[in-house]
Tab-separated table of C-alpha atoms in Angstrom:
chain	number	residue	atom	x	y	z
A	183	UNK	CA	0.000	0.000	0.000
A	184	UNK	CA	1.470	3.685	-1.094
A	185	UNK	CA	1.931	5.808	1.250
A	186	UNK	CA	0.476	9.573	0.937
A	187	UNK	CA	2.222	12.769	1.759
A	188	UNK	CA	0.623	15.959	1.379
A	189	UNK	CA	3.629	18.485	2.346
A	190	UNK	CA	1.830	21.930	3.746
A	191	UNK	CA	1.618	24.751	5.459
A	192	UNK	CA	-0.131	28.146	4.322
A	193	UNK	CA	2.845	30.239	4.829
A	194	UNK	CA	4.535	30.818	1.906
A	195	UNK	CA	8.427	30.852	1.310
A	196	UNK	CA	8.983	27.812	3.463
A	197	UNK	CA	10.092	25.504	1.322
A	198	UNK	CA	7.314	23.666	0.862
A	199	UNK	CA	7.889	22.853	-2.972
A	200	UNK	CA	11.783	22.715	-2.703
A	201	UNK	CA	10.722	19.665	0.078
A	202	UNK	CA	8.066	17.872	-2.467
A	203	UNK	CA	10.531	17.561	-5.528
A	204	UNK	CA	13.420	17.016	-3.725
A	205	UNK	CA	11.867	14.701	-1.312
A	206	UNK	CA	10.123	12.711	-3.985
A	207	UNK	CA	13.765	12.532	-6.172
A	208	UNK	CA	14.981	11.008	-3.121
A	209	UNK	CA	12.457	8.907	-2.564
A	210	UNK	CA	12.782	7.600	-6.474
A	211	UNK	CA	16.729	7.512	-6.382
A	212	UNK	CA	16.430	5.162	-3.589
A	213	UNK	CA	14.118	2.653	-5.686
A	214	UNK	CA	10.758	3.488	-4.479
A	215	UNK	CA	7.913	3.830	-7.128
A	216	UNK	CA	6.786	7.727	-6.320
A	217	UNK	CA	4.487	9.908	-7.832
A	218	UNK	CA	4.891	13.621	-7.524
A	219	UNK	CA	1.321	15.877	-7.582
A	220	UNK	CA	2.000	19.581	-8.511
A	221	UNK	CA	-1.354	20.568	-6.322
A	222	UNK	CA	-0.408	24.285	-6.803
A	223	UNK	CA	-1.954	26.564	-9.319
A	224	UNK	CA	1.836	28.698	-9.730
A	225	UNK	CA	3.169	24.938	-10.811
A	226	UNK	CA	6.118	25.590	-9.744
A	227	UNK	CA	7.113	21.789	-8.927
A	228	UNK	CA	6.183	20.981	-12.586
A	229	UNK	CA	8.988	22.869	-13.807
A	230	UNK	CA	10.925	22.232	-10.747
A	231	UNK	CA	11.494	18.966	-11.980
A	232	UNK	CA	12.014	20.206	-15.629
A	233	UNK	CA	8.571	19.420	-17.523
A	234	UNK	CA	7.659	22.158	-20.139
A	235	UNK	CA	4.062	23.144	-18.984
A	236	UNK	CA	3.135	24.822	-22.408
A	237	UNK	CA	3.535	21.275	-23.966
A	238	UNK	CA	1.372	19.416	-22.054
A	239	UNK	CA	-2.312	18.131	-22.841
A	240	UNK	CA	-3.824	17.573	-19.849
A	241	UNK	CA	-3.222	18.746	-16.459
A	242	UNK	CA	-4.124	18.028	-12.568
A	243	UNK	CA	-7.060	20.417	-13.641
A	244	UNK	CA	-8.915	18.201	-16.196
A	245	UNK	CA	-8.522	15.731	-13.834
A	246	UNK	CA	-10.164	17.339	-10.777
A	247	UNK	CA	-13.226	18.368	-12.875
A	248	UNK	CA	-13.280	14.750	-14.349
A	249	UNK	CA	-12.279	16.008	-18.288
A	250	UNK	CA	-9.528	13.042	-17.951
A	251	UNK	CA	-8.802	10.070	-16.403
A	252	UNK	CA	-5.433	10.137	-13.607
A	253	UNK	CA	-3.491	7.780	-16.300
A	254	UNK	CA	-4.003	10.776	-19.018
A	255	UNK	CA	-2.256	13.315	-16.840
A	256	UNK	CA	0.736	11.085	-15.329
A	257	UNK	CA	4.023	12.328	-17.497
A	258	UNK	CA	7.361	11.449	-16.892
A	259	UNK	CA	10.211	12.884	-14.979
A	260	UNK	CA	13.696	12.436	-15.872
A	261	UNK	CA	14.269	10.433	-12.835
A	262	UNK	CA	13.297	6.762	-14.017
A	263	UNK	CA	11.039	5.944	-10.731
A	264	UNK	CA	9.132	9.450	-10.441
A	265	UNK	CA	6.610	10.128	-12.266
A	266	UNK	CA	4.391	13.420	-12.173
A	267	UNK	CA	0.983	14.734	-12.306
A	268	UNK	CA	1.631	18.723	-13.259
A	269	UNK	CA	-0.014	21.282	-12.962
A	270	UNK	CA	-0.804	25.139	-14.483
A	271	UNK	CA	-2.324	28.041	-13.945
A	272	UNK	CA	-6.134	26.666	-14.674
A	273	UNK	CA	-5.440	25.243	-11.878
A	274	UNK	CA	-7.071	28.278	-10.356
A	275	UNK	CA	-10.747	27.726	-12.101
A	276	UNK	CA	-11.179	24.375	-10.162
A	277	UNK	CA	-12.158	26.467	-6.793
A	278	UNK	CA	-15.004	28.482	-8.265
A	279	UNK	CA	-15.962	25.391	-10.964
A	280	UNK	CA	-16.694	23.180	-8.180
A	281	UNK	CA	-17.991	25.889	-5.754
A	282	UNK	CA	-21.609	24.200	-5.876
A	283	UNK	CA	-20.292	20.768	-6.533
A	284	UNK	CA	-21.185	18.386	-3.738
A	285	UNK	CA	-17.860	15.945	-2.759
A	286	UNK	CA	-15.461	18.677	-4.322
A	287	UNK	CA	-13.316	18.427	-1.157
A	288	UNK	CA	-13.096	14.488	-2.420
A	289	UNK	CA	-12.232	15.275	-6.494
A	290	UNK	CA	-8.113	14.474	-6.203
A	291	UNK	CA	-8.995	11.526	-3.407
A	292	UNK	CA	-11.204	10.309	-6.262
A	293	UNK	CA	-8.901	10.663	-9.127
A	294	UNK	CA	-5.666	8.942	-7.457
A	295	UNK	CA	-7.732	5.272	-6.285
A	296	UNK	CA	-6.799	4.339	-9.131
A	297	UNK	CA	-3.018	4.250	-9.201
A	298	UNK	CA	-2.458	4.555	-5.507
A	299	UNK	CA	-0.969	0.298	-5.153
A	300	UNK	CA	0.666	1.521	-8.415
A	301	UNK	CA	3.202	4.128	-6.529
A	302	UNK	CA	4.745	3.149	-3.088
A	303	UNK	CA	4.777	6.905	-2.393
A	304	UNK	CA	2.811	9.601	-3.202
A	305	UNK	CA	3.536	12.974	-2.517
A	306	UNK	CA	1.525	16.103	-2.979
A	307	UNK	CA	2.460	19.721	-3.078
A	308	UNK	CA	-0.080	22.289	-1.677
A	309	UNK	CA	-0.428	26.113	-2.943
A	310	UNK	CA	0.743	28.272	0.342
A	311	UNK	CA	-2.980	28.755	1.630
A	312	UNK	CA	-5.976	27.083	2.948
A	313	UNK	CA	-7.738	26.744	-0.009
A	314	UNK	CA	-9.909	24.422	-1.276
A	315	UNK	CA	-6.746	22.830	-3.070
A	316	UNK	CA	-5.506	22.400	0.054
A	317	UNK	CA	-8.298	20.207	1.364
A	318	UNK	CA	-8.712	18.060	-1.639
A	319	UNK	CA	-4.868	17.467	-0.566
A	320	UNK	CA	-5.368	16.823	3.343
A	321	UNK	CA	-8.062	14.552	2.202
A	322	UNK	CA	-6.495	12.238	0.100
A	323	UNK	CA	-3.496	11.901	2.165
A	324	UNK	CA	-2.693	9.529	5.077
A	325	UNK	CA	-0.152	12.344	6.931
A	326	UNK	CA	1.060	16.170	6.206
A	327	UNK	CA	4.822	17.026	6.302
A	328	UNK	CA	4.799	20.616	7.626
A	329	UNK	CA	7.851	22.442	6.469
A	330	UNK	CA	8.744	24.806	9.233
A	331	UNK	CA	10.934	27.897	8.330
A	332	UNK	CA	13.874	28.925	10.876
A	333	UNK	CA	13.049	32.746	11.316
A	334	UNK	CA	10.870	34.558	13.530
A	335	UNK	CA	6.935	34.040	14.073
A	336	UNK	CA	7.905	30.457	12.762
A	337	UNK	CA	5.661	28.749	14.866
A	338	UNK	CA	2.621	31.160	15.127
A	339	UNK	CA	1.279	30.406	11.856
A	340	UNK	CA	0.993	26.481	13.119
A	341	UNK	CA	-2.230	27.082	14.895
A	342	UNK	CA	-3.851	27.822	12.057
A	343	UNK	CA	-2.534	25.198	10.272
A	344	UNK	CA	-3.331	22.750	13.457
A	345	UNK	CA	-7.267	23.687	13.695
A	346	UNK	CA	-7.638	23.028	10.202
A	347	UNK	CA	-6.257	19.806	10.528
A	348	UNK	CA	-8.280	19.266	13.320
A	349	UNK	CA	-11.377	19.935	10.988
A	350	UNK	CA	-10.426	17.844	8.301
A	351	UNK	CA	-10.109	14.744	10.579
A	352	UNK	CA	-13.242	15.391	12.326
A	353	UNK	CA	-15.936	16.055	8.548
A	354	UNK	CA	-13.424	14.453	6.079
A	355	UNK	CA	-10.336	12.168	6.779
A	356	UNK	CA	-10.451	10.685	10.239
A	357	UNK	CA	-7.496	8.834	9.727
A	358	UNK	CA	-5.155	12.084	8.835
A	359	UNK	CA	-1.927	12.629	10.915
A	360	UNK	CA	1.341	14.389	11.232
A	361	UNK	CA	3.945	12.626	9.632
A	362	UNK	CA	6.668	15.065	10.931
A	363	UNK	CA	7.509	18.657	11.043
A	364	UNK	CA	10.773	19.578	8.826
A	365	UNK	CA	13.182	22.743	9.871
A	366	UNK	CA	14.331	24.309	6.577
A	367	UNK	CA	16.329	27.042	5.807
A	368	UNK	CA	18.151	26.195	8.772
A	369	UNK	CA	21.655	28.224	9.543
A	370	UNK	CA	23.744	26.317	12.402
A	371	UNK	CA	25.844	29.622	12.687
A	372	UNK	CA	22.862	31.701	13.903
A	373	UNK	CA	21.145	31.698	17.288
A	374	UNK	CA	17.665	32.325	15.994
A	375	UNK	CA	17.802	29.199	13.708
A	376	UNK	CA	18.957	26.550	16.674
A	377	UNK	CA	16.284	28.871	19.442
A	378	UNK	CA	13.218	27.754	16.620
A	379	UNK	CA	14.471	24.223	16.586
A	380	UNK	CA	14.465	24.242	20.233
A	381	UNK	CA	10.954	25.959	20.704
A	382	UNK	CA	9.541	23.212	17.870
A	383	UNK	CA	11.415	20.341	20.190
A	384	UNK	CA	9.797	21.669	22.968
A	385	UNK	CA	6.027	21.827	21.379
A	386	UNK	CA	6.136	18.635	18.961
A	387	UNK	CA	8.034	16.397	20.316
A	388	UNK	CA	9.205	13.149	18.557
A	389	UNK	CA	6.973	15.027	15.241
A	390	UNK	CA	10.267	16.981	14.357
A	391	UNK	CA	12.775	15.272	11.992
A	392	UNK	CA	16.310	14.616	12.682
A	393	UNK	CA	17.157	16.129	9.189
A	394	UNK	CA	17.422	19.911	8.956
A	395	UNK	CA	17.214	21.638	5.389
A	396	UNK	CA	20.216	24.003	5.323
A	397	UNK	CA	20.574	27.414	3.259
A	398	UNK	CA	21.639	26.273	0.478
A	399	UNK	CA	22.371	28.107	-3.222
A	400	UNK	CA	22.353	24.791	-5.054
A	401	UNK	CA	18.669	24.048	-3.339
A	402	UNK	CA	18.090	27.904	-4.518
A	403	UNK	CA	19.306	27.219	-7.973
A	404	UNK	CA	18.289	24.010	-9.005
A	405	UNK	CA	14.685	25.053	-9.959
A	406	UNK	CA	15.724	27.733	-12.956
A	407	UNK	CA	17.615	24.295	-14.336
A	408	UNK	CA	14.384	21.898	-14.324
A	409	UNK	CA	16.326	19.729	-11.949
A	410	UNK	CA	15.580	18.286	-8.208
A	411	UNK	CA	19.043	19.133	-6.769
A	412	UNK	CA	19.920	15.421	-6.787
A	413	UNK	CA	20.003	16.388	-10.445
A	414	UNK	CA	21.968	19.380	-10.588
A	415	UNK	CA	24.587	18.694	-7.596
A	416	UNK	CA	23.992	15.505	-6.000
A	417	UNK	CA	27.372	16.578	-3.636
A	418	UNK	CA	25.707	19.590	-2.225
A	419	UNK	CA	24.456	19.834	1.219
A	420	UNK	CA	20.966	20.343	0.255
A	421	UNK	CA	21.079	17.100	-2.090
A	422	UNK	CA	22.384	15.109	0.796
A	423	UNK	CA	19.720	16.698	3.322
A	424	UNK	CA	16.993	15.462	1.101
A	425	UNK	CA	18.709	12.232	0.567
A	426	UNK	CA	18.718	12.139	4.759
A	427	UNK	CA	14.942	13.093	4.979
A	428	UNK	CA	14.112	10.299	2.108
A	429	UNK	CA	16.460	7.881	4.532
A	430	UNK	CA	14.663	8.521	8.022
A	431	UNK	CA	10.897	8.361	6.189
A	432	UNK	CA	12.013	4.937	4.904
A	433	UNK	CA	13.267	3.899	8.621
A	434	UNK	CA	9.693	4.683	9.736
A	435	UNK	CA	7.470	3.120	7.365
């Protein structure tokens, strides 16, 4: 059975979509069957992982509104065990096309039955809000990796995020839990970044990963090349972070 990782939290600039591609390359460099969902209308993890939106036919989109079936929208990636349903900017429509629909918080839980034994991991990219998107996300996945920034206020968007959680297991997915709570952009020279891994120790517990998500330019540069960072430097620091992350997921499934 596949396991389902919707990666969110409605902050944006977190590193929530650097943490889906990268985490999903590691997850398919170390031989697991994984499908990457770009669930974000900006797309950004379809080109993250170098797939030329203006060529494609049929999108997460035509899916959600049932126009297509899940296998017409899976496309490969140039890793041989990911594979990718992308996204565009129609994305956006699929909020006020389903506004009267009944089930539309159900649509991508719907779509992916189909494939989910086919993939041993799924993981899904959220837009940085708590939009409808976002819902359909939380619902069709088993546990949320909340990326968790290293600067100031990090922690007092969480309650937010927490109470929606909190709604979606009690009307739509009783069954929905944390998987783990990632520190990114985290600087070992600075007191701040070391005091918010502390304060998120202190709050979550055994939720927060071992693996920290340094600054890191190759992370920063590896989009503009279509290329998960394994990709573009697989020496880096933020390659072997991800490669760390993919490691200690794997040790607890």
């Amino acid at each position: 059975m596949s396991q389902i990782i919707c990666i969110a939290n409605q902050k944006g600039g977190v590193g929530k979509t650097t943490t889906a591609v990268n985490l999903a390359a590691a997850l398919a460099v170390s031989e697991k069957r994984t499908l990457l969902i770009d669930c974000d209308p900006q797309a950004n993890a379809t080109t993250g992982v170098g797939i030329d939106k203006s060529a494609l036919k049929k999108t997460l989109y035509h899916g959600l509104i049932g126009e297509a079936s899940v296998y017409d929208m899976i496309v490969d990636s140039p890793i041989e065990m990911l594979k990718v349903i992308p996204s565009r900017v129609e994305l956006i429509g699929f909020e006020i096309e389903m506004m009267e629909t009944e089930g539309r918080e159900k649509a991508l839980q719907r779509l992916i039955a189909e494939v989910e034994q086919t993939f041993e991991f799924i993981i899904i990219d959220c837009p940085p809000s708590l939009s409808l998107l976002t819902v359909n996300a939380m619902t069709a996945a088993q546990s949320l990796l909340i990326p968790l920034q290293c600067e100031f206020y990090a922690l007092e968007g969480l309650g937010q995020l927490l109470q929606t959680i909190k709604r979606i297991k009690q009307s739509l997915n009783p069954t929905l839990s944390i998987a783990g709570i990632l520190l990114t952009m985290f600087d070992k020279r600075t007191n701040l970044s070391h005091q918010v891994a502390e304060d998120a120790e202190k709050y979550f517990h055994q939720l927060v990963y071992q693996t920290k998500i340094p600054r890191n330019v190759k992370l920063g540069e590896a989009p503009s090349f279509g290329k998960p960072v394994i990709l573009y430097d697989a020496s880096s620091v933020g390659s072997i972070s991800y490669i760390n992350l993919a490691q200690e997921i794997l040790g607890t499934s």
